[in-house]
Amino acid sequence: MRAWWPSLRPMLIALGIALAIGAALMLISGSNPLQAYGQIIVGSLGPNGWAATLSLAIPVIGCALAVSLPLRAGLINLGGEGQLVGGGITAVVVGTYFADLPFPLSLILAIGAAALVGAVIGFVPAIMENKLGVPLLISSLLLSYPIVAVTSFLVRFVLLDKGTGLPQTETLPAAFQMPQFGKVTGALFVLIVIIAVVIVIDRMLPAGFEIRMTGLNRKFSGYSGVAVSRMTLWVMAAGGMIAGVTGALVVTAFPFRFVDGALITPAYVWTGLLAAMLARANPVGAVVAAVFFSALQVGGAAMERETFVPRELSSILQAVIIIVLAGAIALNARKKQKVA
Amino acid sequence: MTEIFDLALLESVMRALTPVLLAALGGLLCEKAGVFNIGLEGFMLVGCFAAVAGSWFGGDAWIGVITAVIAGMLMAAILSFASVTLGADAIIVGIALNLLAVGLTSFLVRTVLGAQGTFQDPALDGLPIFLSQSPLTYLSWALVPIFVVFLRRTVWGFRLQGVGESPSAARSLGVNTKRYQHAAVLASGALCGLAGAQLALGNVVLFSENMTAGRGWVAVVVVMLGQAAPIGTLVAALLFAVTEAVGFRLQGLGLPSQFTTAAPYVITLAALVLVSVRRRTLTVRRARGTNSPAPSGGGATPPVPTDPATRATVSQGENHVS
Amino acid sequence: MTRPLNGGVTAGRPQSAAPGATTVEMRGISKWYSNGVMANDHVDLVLNPGEIHALVGENGAGKSTLMSILCGLEEPTDGEIRLDGQTVSFSSPVSASEAGIGMVHQEFKLFPSLTVAENVAFRAEPTRLGMFLSRREARERVRELADRYRLGVDPNAKVGQLSVGMLQRVEILKALHRDAQVLILDEPTAVLTPQEVDDLFAVLRELRDAGRTIVVVTHKLREVMAFSDRITVLRDGRSIATLTTSETNPAEVAHHMTGRDVDLDGRYNAGSPAGVALRVDGLFVQNELGVMVVSDANFSVRHGEIVGIAGVAGSGQTELIESIAGLGGHSSGVVELDGTDIHQLSAAERRRKGIAYIPEDRRGVGSAVTASVSDNLAMGFHRRAPLRKGWRLDRAAMKRHSADIIEAFGIRVSHAKVEAGTLSGGNLQKVIVGREMSHDSAVLLVDQPTRGVDIGAIENIHGRLRAYRDRGHAIVLTSAELSELFALADRILVMYGGRVVAEYPRADATEAKIGLAMAGITQQTLTGSEETT
């Protein structure tokens, strides 16, 4: 508890300031902030809300972990969209061309292929930075554009479900649809496995210790015998892999097909990125932050229905939290320096 | 071929060029001052909205331009306060600002303009057009030589570059480095505001959610490609603009839009790869050429790499989040 | 406070001195830091116009603090500074510079991509129309100054391509361009070859003869005796004596410096080496830019032996050590550890085979300052028992591990979870020394182990290095301080321009021989390598 407090305090400050700014925005646009915030809480965690929060949280947690693993090593993976979409379309392609596969094998293959494609997409910017000196931050981002474009082309021209008139693929065969266990989707179990693996790597494995030390000081890590550029490849591939699997989880859930833009418009990737930043790459924190931001998004939609305050308020709050947090952390570090 | 290349194409190249060039010039100033500004995208998007809102409520496109400049500077002020005054990580703040811009403009387009997604109205005043281009296009052209003179000839430009190259050296001589960095970031906000105004009141006359569509990121890369020199930046921005304009044209000829819209980003990335590879081999060759035999005396200090691509890698590599 | 002062100084100038000259008096200067350290304790220092004044003292005696106060970097807790009798206070280096006091720091503060003239003129630029930089005027001014004081610097040269000696002159030009009457040089000879040192002092004499006051901060006695007019000795933050150079001798100065009649070399005791531990044969190293930084290095280190590497900064010592550790640029040649070639192995594999390394840059390379002391101590041990238990890290073992090292090496820290960056320089160095020695590796590489460390910690670290050697480890040591090499090394190699140019057993080594070799002049280069075996 005592160890948590110093890292939690700037986050609470950031949250407070963000809420105040949000309230100011609402007052200016003539709404009642207390009512709106109340609706966010009721809408996201109330009896009608928590299921929606959970179903949004699944992809957001996936994307948060996809960012947090590289971020732990000091690398910013902005390529989440390409990795997510690449994984999603791969799962659909597997479902389309291996439609006869029996049930567990079908999903294992679809998710496995999505993982592989996601990993490759994450790997490319890493190898470009290592071998060619192209900044990973930029290349990972720019790489998403052609991947999203090619995917969109596949959906609209190659895999199109001509019957609906919408830009979407045909419904996946039943064997490729993620089963429900009562009210709970199977995707949750896949996600729990991913969360567990990431946490084990981070907290228990020597490799996780190395990743953390690399994030704190790259040169120190290399000096101590860690092959830092090889680690860059691994964490970026692992991040891409998680994003790819997440993409597969989205398309194998209802409506069991790839709808063009459906992985981009809800901004899973960017919400996840902000969650990972809020948690400062701590995987447990990233999961919590992802759930928090998902609740904020779902609650935002409820708020919009009830109070006419646009749901984008949630995105504003998220971004403001990160900006204030970055400032607060910097301020803390300077205070510490002065004392020392 | 004649279907593709004609005067109209040239005009659309110029239209595509203006916003990217204006934003990239802003990024260039920040690069010179030693601030890695990846918030250009967000500044520009807020500029788009403010331009449309200003023009709508003010009834004049120029009021929109002024509003856009002010809004861009307000966004920039957040980056400059957080990263220069407080010392926060400019990359994290920049990314968050880009996302803030998306949320904020979508929020405001609904609360202020009462539209969902896209705001368009025949009564919305667009920028006047002279010889098929908006005044901001001519301004952006004029800015290139002005930047050359400013950086090369004026005392402020000279000091600005010193601030970026070695802040500690500049500080030891009594230069207020933070003031230069604040000024550069704020100027980039103003330029991105102009870029946004051009995009929303010049290229088209409307606002739609996320209408910058990555142009600010392209501007970041353009600064790297142009090695933070005004002429180089112009050439790199032109590369993007030509791809975009040709892409539009090819789309008109039946090529799927998915490929033509992605093409500029692919070309930009490819150029970045080529330039990085080339620069790498050049640095090695240059170093070998001058210092090949064992250094005599105290030994020559190897030239410090000052090009932004290398520096960006460094700042990115050293960036740790905790 | 300081701005109107400039005019006042010019008006009220003493008659005796040359025009423009300034008398500086520092009276009763004290400086406490918030952590309780008293860096200066009622120090008095008087500088006369037209003299070269040496400010001497051991590491930590308070020289740097005193000069930081004089040049406006720090404010004194107590005491006053008078220029020509008028009390002044400097809020910043700029206000000191405006009052005619210029400082040449040990670390140069220059812009590598700019020319000499641009560097010199920065923030004191000649302009046209109030806003346009006049590069020509800047060039002419620099050329004129360089000619007048025979500095031999080309105003058009790119600073990034100049040698260290030239960079120092650019710094001097910066002060002269700002019309400095008092010029402070902090350890100016540390990075220079003996030839460059002579050239520097020729320049300083010119400046003195033109009526300027020169202060040289140093701890190198021989140089002090050779060039200074007067000497002020500091010890433990107090001014001990001010001497006229012509009326004193090195022994007296040394006595004042140390407060006792010991010489550091005396602490050396011989090791008893046996069996080659590390052998380097024909090692070439290229840095990232493709520059050959180590050429054809051949030497060996035995168990129970400390081999010191001397050389002017940038002669390839650090690159050599890095390369042996498996880091740094591309290399070719043979590196043998106990008879097996490890040249192809990665840094991690070399560490496993038995190479430990204490790097020069403690905060940038040797530690993660934002990680806990415990994590810093665990790094490198985390992939083997007992810290690794099966497939996972054993937190309890990590805790024991750090507690053991903290205890054994006397690291002063309240708790192992404290951030390493909050430790003092000496304490942080103990963390690194403790970690690397705990590896119990056959070979320990040590780069500048005591730079910036207080005297107490220096003695502690020296004692540990000797004891470590006596337990049969082989140590390779570099140091910018010849005295450190004499205090520790059983054999001394000298590097120059990336080559090992000389090798002396401790008994044959003299400061004179090594000083010459550091400049690339050796008996061995002329007559062959009789002493090299």
mmCIF file of C-alpha atoms in Angstrom, chain B residues 23-274:
data_model
loop_
_atom_site.group_PDB
_atom_site.id
_atom_site.type_symbol
_atom_site.label_atom_id
_atom_site.label_comp_id
_atom_site.label_asym_id
_atom_site.label_seq_id
_atom_site.Cartn_x
_atom_site.Cartn_y
_atom_site.Cartn_z
ATOM 1 C CA ALA B 23 3.094 22.300 -40.674
ATOM 2 C CA ALA B 24 6.538 21.006 -41.589
ATOM 3 C CA LEU B 25 8.015 24.511 -41.352
ATOM 4 C CA GLY B 26 6.626 24.624 -37.830
ATOM 5 C CA GLY B 27 8.154 21.241 -37.079
ATOM 6 C CA LEU B 28 11.431 22.498 -38.518
ATOM 7 C CA LEU B 29 11.552 25.376 -36.047
ATOM 8 C CA CYS B 30 10.966 22.971 -33.153
ATOM 9 C CA GLU B 31 13.611 20.606 -34.468
ATOM 10 C CA LYS B 32 16.073 23.497 -34.645
ATOM 11 C CA ALA B 33 15.208 24.420 -31.060
ATOM 12 C CA GLY B 34 15.702 20.841 -29.924
ATOM 13 C CA VAL B 35 12.069 20.008 -29.185
ATOM 14 C CA PHE B 36 10.773 16.865 -30.869
ATOM 15 C CA ASN B 37 7.277 18.016 -31.772
ATOM 16 C CA ILE B 38 4.993 15.182 -32.865
ATOM 17 C CA GLY B 39 1.891 17.163 -31.990
ATOM 18 C CA LEU B 40 1.711 18.796 -35.448
ATOM 19 C CA GLU B 41 -1.203 16.568 -36.433
ATOM 20 C CA GLY B 42 -3.245 17.676 -33.457
ATOM 21 C CA PHE B 43 -2.354 21.354 -33.819
ATOM 22 C CA MET B 44 -3.421 21.201 -37.450
ATOM 23 C CA LEU B 45 -6.709 19.443 -36.713
ATOM 24 C CA VAL B 46 -7.632 22.003 -34.086
ATOM 25 C CA GLY B 47 -6.636 24.646 -36.636
ATOM 26 C CA CYS B 48 -9.097 23.129 -39.139
ATOM 27 C CA PHE B 49 -11.939 23.303 -36.669
ATOM 28 C CA ALA B 50 -11.117 26.785 -35.422
ATOM 29 C CA ALA B 51 -10.842 28.062 -38.986
ATOM 30 C CA VAL B 52 -14.293 26.763 -39.861
ATOM 31 C CA ALA B 53 -15.826 27.939 -36.591
ATOM 32 C CA GLY B 54 -14.175 31.357 -36.894
ATOM 33 C CA SER B 55 -15.278 31.795 -40.473
ATOM 34 C CA TRP B 56 -18.811 30.610 -39.663
ATOM 35 C CA PHE B 57 -19.385 32.871 -36.696
ATOM 36 C CA GLY B 58 -17.245 35.736 -37.916
ATOM 37 C CA GLY B 59 -18.684 35.592 -41.393
ATOM 38 C CA ASP B 60 -15.265 35.989 -42.981
ATOM 39 C CA ALA B 61 -12.630 33.457 -43.910
ATOM 40 C CA TRP B 62 -9.887 35.708 -42.566
ATOM 41 C CA ILE B 63 -11.452 35.713 -39.128
ATOM 42 C CA GLY B 64 -11.304 31.926 -39.467
ATOM 43 C CA VAL B 65 -7.599 32.114 -40.289
ATOM 44 C CA ILE B 66 -6.911 34.253 -37.250
ATOM 45 C CA THR B 67 -8.948 31.957 -35.014
ATOM 46 C CA ALA B 68 -7.050 28.961 -36.406
ATOM 47 C CA VAL B 69 -3.702 30.571 -35.650
ATOM 48 C CA ILE B 70 -4.766 31.366 -32.095
ATOM 49 C CA ALA B 71 -6.168 27.864 -31.560
ATOM 50 C CA GLY B 72 -3.019 26.241 -32.932
ATOM 51 C CA MET B 73 -0.937 28.358 -30.573
ATOM 52 C CA LEU B 74 -3.115 27.416 -27.610
ATOM 53 C CA MET B 75 -2.517 23.737 -28.350
ATOM 54 C CA ALA B 76 1.183 24.462 -28.776
ATOM 55 C CA ALA B 77 1.205 26.291 -25.460
ATOM 56 C CA ILE B 78 0.144 23.089 -23.725
ATOM 57 C CA LEU B 79 3.069 21.193 -25.275
ATOM 58 C CA SER B 80 5.451 23.998 -24.574
ATOM 59 C CA PHE B 81 4.365 24.376 -20.951
ATOM 60 C CA ALA B 82 4.472 20.640 -20.261
ATOM 61 C CA SER B 83 7.677 19.758 -22.057
ATOM 62 C CA VAL B 84 9.754 22.954 -21.868
ATOM 63 C CA THR B 85 8.651 24.459 -18.553
ATOM 64 C CA LEU B 86 7.969 21.262 -16.619
ATOM 65 C CA GLY B 87 10.317 18.993 -18.538
ATOM 66 C CA ALA B 88 7.715 16.346 -19.395
ATOM 67 C CA ASP B 89 8.325 13.816 -22.140
ATOM 68 C CA ALA B 90 7.524 15.677 -25.376
ATOM 69 C CA ILE B 91 6.690 12.459 -27.211
ATOM 70 C CA ILE B 92 4.061 11.366 -24.713
ATOM 71 C CA VAL B 93 2.551 14.827 -24.472
ATOM 72 C CA GLY B 94 2.572 15.116 -28.271
ATOM 73 C CA ILE B 95 0.757 11.818 -28.745
ATOM 74 C CA ALA B 96 -1.798 12.732 -26.093
ATOM 75 C CA LEU B 97 -2.328 16.143 -27.707
ATOM 76 C CA ASN B 98 -3.034 14.494 -31.054
ATOM 77 C CA LEU B 99 -5.687 12.344 -29.422
ATOM 78 C CA LEU B 100 -7.015 15.318 -27.480
ATOM 79 C CA ALA B 101 -7.421 17.178 -30.764
ATOM 80 C CA VAL B 102 -9.519 14.365 -32.241
ATOM 81 C CA GLY B 103 -11.806 14.262 -29.201
ATOM 82 C CA LEU B 104 -11.969 17.993 -28.708
ATOM 83 C CA THR B 105 -12.828 18.864 -32.311
ATOM 84 C CA SER B 106 -15.462 16.122 -32.500
ATOM 85 C CA PHE B 107 -16.912 17.400 -29.235
ATOM 86 C CA LEU B 108 -16.938 20.992 -30.398
ATOM 87 C CA VAL B 109 -18.279 20.341 -33.863
ATOM 88 C CA ARG B 110 -21.365 18.992 -32.149
ATOM 89 C CA THR B 111 -21.727 21.443 -29.298
ATOM 90 C CA VAL B 112 -20.636 24.575 -31.153
ATOM 91 C CA LEU B 113 -21.593 23.912 -34.771
ATOM 92 C CA GLY B 114 -24.393 21.483 -34.053
ATOM 93 C CA ALA B 115 -23.271 19.005 -36.697
ATOM 94 C CA GLN B 116 -22.381 15.356 -36.442
ATOM 95 C CA GLY B 117 -19.165 14.232 -38.115
ATOM 96 C CA THR B 118 -19.065 16.806 -40.893
ATOM 97 C CA PHE B 119 -20.014 20.472 -40.935
ATOM 98 C CA GLN B 120 -20.657 21.972 -44.336
ATOM 99 C CA ASP B 121 -22.747 24.937 -45.376
ATOM 100 C CA PRO B 122 -22.900 26.977 -48.571
ATOM 101 C CA ALA B 123 -22.828 30.103 -46.420
ATOM 102 C CA LEU B 124 -19.474 29.126 -44.909
ATOM 103 C CA ASP B 125 -16.922 31.575 -46.261
ATOM 104 C CA GLY B 126 -13.872 29.926 -47.828
ATOM 105 C CA LEU B 127 -10.537 31.538 -48.575
ATOM 106 C CA PRO B 128 -10.386 33.675 -51.714
ATOM 107 C CA ILE B 129 -8.604 32.111 -54.670
ATOM 108 C CA PHE B 130 -6.056 33.962 -56.820
ATOM 109 C CA LEU B 131 -4.802 32.120 -59.882
ATOM 110 C CA SER B 132 -6.366 28.911 -58.573
ATOM 111 C CA GLN B 133 -4.528 29.048 -55.252
ATOM 112 C CA SER B 134 -5.384 30.465 -51.849
ATOM 113 C CA PRO B 135 -3.306 33.307 -50.371
ATOM 114 C CA LEU B 136 -1.986 30.873 -47.771
ATOM 115 C CA THR B 137 -0.357 28.861 -50.534
ATOM 116 C CA TYR B 138 1.564 31.922 -51.668
ATOM 117 C CA LEU B 139 2.384 32.647 -48.041
ATOM 118 C CA SER B 140 3.818 29.166 -47.608
ATOM 119 C CA TRP B 141 6.034 29.658 -50.647
ATOM 120 C CA ALA B 142 7.208 32.983 -49.336
ATOM 121 C CA LEU B 143 7.987 31.444 -45.978
ATOM 122 C CA VAL B 144 10.622 29.130 -47.436
ATOM 123 C CA PRO B 145 13.085 31.885 -48.444
ATOM 124 C CA ILE B 146 12.152 33.821 -45.298
ATOM 125 C CA PHE B 147 13.117 30.785 -43.244
ATOM 126 C CA VAL B 148 16.395 30.481 -45.130
ATOM 127 C CA VAL B 149 17.250 34.084 -44.325
ATOM 128 C CA PHE B 150 15.976 33.821 -40.769
ATOM 129 C CA LEU B 151 18.031 30.746 -39.923
ATOM 130 C CA ARG B 152 21.146 31.688 -41.815
ATOM 131 C CA ARG B 153 21.320 35.442 -41.440
ATOM 132 C CA THR B 154 19.492 36.696 -38.379
ATOM 133 C CA VAL B 155 20.784 36.662 -34.840
ATOM 134 C CA TRP B 156 17.638 34.931 -33.542
ATOM 135 C CA GLY B 157 17.824 32.159 -36.110
ATOM 136 C CA PHE B 158 21.508 31.719 -35.345
ATOM 137 C CA ARG B 159 20.872 31.472 -31.621
ATOM 138 C CA LEU B 160 17.876 29.203 -32.123
ATOM 139 C CA GLN B 161 20.069 26.649 -33.866
ATOM 140 C CA GLY B 162 22.623 26.890 -31.087
ATOM 141 C CA VAL B 163 19.897 26.261 -28.529
ATOM 142 C CA GLY B 164 18.904 23.096 -30.340
ATOM 143 C CA GLU B 165 22.407 21.849 -30.946
ATOM 144 C CA SER B 166 23.795 22.343 -27.454
ATOM 145 C CA PRO B 167 21.423 23.823 -24.884
ATOM 146 C CA SER B 168 24.081 23.723 -22.184
ATOM 147 C CA ALA B 169 26.524 25.731 -24.302
ATOM 148 C CA ALA B 170 23.838 28.281 -25.150
ATOM 149 C CA ARG B 171 22.817 28.517 -21.521
ATOM 150 C CA SER B 172 26.405 29.025 -20.382
ATOM 151 C CA LEU B 173 26.553 32.098 -22.604
ATOM 152 C CA GLY B 174 23.414 33.502 -21.026
ATOM 153 C CA VAL B 175 20.873 32.534 -23.669
ATOM 154 C CA ASN B 176 17.472 31.829 -22.189
ATOM 155 C CA THR B 177 17.065 28.507 -23.992
ATOM 156 C CA LYS B 178 13.562 27.920 -22.724
ATOM 157 C CA ARG B 179 12.389 31.181 -24.203
ATOM 158 C CA TYR B 180 13.649 30.125 -27.631
ATOM 159 C CA GLN B 181 12.020 26.736 -27.271
ATOM 160 C CA HIS B 182 8.724 28.255 -26.188
ATOM 161 C CA ALA B 183 8.843 30.623 -29.144
ATOM 162 C CA ALA B 184 9.589 27.818 -31.592
ATOM 163 C CA VAL B 185 6.783 25.614 -30.296
ATOM 164 C CA LEU B 186 4.298 28.497 -30.310
ATOM 165 C CA ALA B 187 5.342 29.432 -33.836
ATOM 166 C CA SER B 188 4.787 25.841 -34.897
ATOM 167 C CA GLY B 189 1.315 26.081 -33.394
ATOM 168 C CA ALA B 190 0.611 29.207 -35.439
ATOM 169 C CA LEU B 191 1.921 27.598 -38.643
ATOM 170 C CA CYS B 192 -0.127 24.453 -38.002
ATOM 171 C CA GLY B 193 -3.129 26.717 -37.454
ATOM 172 C CA LEU B 194 -2.499 28.195 -40.916
ATOM 173 C CA ALA B 195 -2.104 24.686 -42.295
ATOM 174 C CA GLY B 196 -5.446 23.764 -40.778
ATOM 175 C CA ALA B 197 -7.071 26.877 -42.195
ATOM 176 C CA GLN B 198 -5.760 26.029 -45.649
ATOM 177 C CA LEU B 199 -7.054 22.475 -45.346
ATOM 178 C CA ALA B 200 -10.527 23.444 -44.100
ATOM 179 C CA LEU B 201 -11.121 26.765 -45.884
ATOM 180 C CA GLY B 202 -8.806 26.480 -48.892
ATOM 181 C CA ASN B 203 -8.569 22.900 -50.139
ATOM 182 C CA VAL B 204 -12.194 22.286 -49.161
ATOM 183 C CA VAL B 205 -14.716 24.446 -47.341
ATOM 184 C CA LEU B 206 -15.937 22.204 -44.525
ATOM 185 C CA PHE B 207 -14.902 20.520 -41.327
ATOM 186 C CA SER B 208 -15.013 16.784 -40.869
ATOM 187 C CA GLU B 209 -13.767 14.642 -37.995
ATOM 188 C CA ASN B 210 -10.083 13.762 -38.209
ATOM 189 C CA MET B 211 -9.845 15.540 -41.571
ATOM 190 C CA THR B 212 -6.049 15.977 -41.282
ATOM 191 C CA ALA B 213 -5.778 12.193 -41.746
ATOM 192 C CA GLY B 214 -2.132 11.858 -40.812
ATOM 193 C CA ARG B 215 -0.806 14.918 -42.675
ATOM 194 C CA GLY B 216 0.741 16.171 -39.446
ATOM 195 C CA TRP B 217 2.635 12.926 -39.075
ATOM 196 C CA VAL B 218 3.787 13.242 -42.654
ATOM 197 C CA ALA B 219 5.017 16.732 -41.774
ATOM 198 C CA VAL B 220 7.080 15.225 -38.941
ATOM 199 C CA VAL B 221 8.706 12.841 -41.411
ATOM 200 C CA VAL B 222 9.135 15.623 -43.976
ATOM 201 C CA VAL B 223 11.254 17.557 -41.463
ATOM 202 C CA MET B 224 13.428 14.480 -40.986
ATOM 203 C CA LEU B 225 13.748 13.928 -44.728
ATOM 204 C CA GLY B 226 14.607 17.570 -45.304
ATOM 205 C CA GLN B 227 17.199 17.409 -42.528
ATOM 206 C CA ALA B 228 15.504 20.384 -40.907
ATOM 207 C CA ALA B 229 16.569 22.714 -43.740
ATOM 208 C CA PRO B 230 13.880 24.888 -45.356
ATOM 209 C CA ILE B 231 14.660 23.912 -48.956
ATOM 210 C CA GLY B 232 15.039 20.236 -48.084
ATOM 211 C CA THR B 233 11.747 20.365 -46.240
ATOM 212 C CA LEU B 234 10.069 21.941 -49.271
ATOM 213 C CA VAL B 235 11.401 19.190 -51.533
ATOM 214 C CA ALA B 236 10.314 16.441 -49.148
ATOM 215 C CA ALA B 237 6.856 17.969 -48.759
ATOM 216 C CA LEU B 238 6.623 18.192 -52.536
ATOM 217 C CA LEU B 239 7.286 14.455 -52.761
ATOM 218 C CA PHE B 240 4.279 13.820 -50.561
ATOM 219 C CA ALA B 241 2.115 16.321 -52.422
ATOM 220 C CA VAL B 242 2.907 14.869 -55.842
ATOM 221 C CA THR B 243 2.056 11.366 -54.653
ATOM 222 C CA GLU B 244 -1.200 12.549 -53.183
ATOM 223 C CA ALA B 245 -2.220 14.511 -56.265
ATOM 224 C CA VAL B 246 -1.263 11.746 -58.684
ATOM 225 C CA GLY B 247 -3.083 9.310 -56.437
ATOM 226 C CA PHE B 248 -6.270 11.345 -56.651
ATOM 227 C CA ARG B 249 -5.928 11.478 -60.388
ATOM 228 C CA LEU B 250 -5.402 7.739 -60.674
ATOM 229 C CA GLN B 251 -8.371 7.206 -58.440
ATOM 230 C CA GLY B 252 -10.379 9.193 -60.949
ATOM 231 C CA LEU B 253 -9.122 6.756 -63.582
ATOM 232 C CA GLY B 254 -10.502 3.818 -61.638
ATOM 233 C CA LEU B 255 -7.721 2.680 -59.297
ATOM 234 C CA PRO B 256 -9.198 1.633 -55.928
ATOM 235 C CA SER B 257 -9.070 4.528 -53.503
ATOM 236 C CA GLN B 258 -7.541 2.301 -50.817
ATOM 237 C CA PHE B 259 -4.268 2.200 -52.721
ATOM 238 C CA THR B 260 -4.182 5.804 -53.804
ATOM 239 C CA THR B 261 -4.859 7.219 -50.343
ATOM 240 C CA ALA B 262 -2.258 4.969 -48.725
ATOM 241 C CA ALA B 263 0.344 5.697 -51.390
ATOM 242 C CA PRO B 264 1.638 9.020 -49.978
ATOM 243 C CA TYR B 265 2.326 7.386 -46.608
ATOM 244 C CA VAL B 266 4.083 4.444 -48.235
ATOM 245 C CA ILE B 267 6.194 6.765 -50.363
ATOM 246 C CA THR B 268 7.023 8.890 -47.307
ATOM 247 C CA LEU B 269 8.063 5.811 -45.336
ATOM 248 C CA ALA B 270 10.080 4.488 -48.268
ATOM 249 C CA ALA B 271 11.851 7.843 -48.604
ATOM 250 C CA LEU B 272 12.613 7.810 -44.891
ATOM 251 C CA VAL B 273 14.130 4.344 -45.197
ATOM 252 C CA LEU B 274 16.219 5.358 -48.213
#
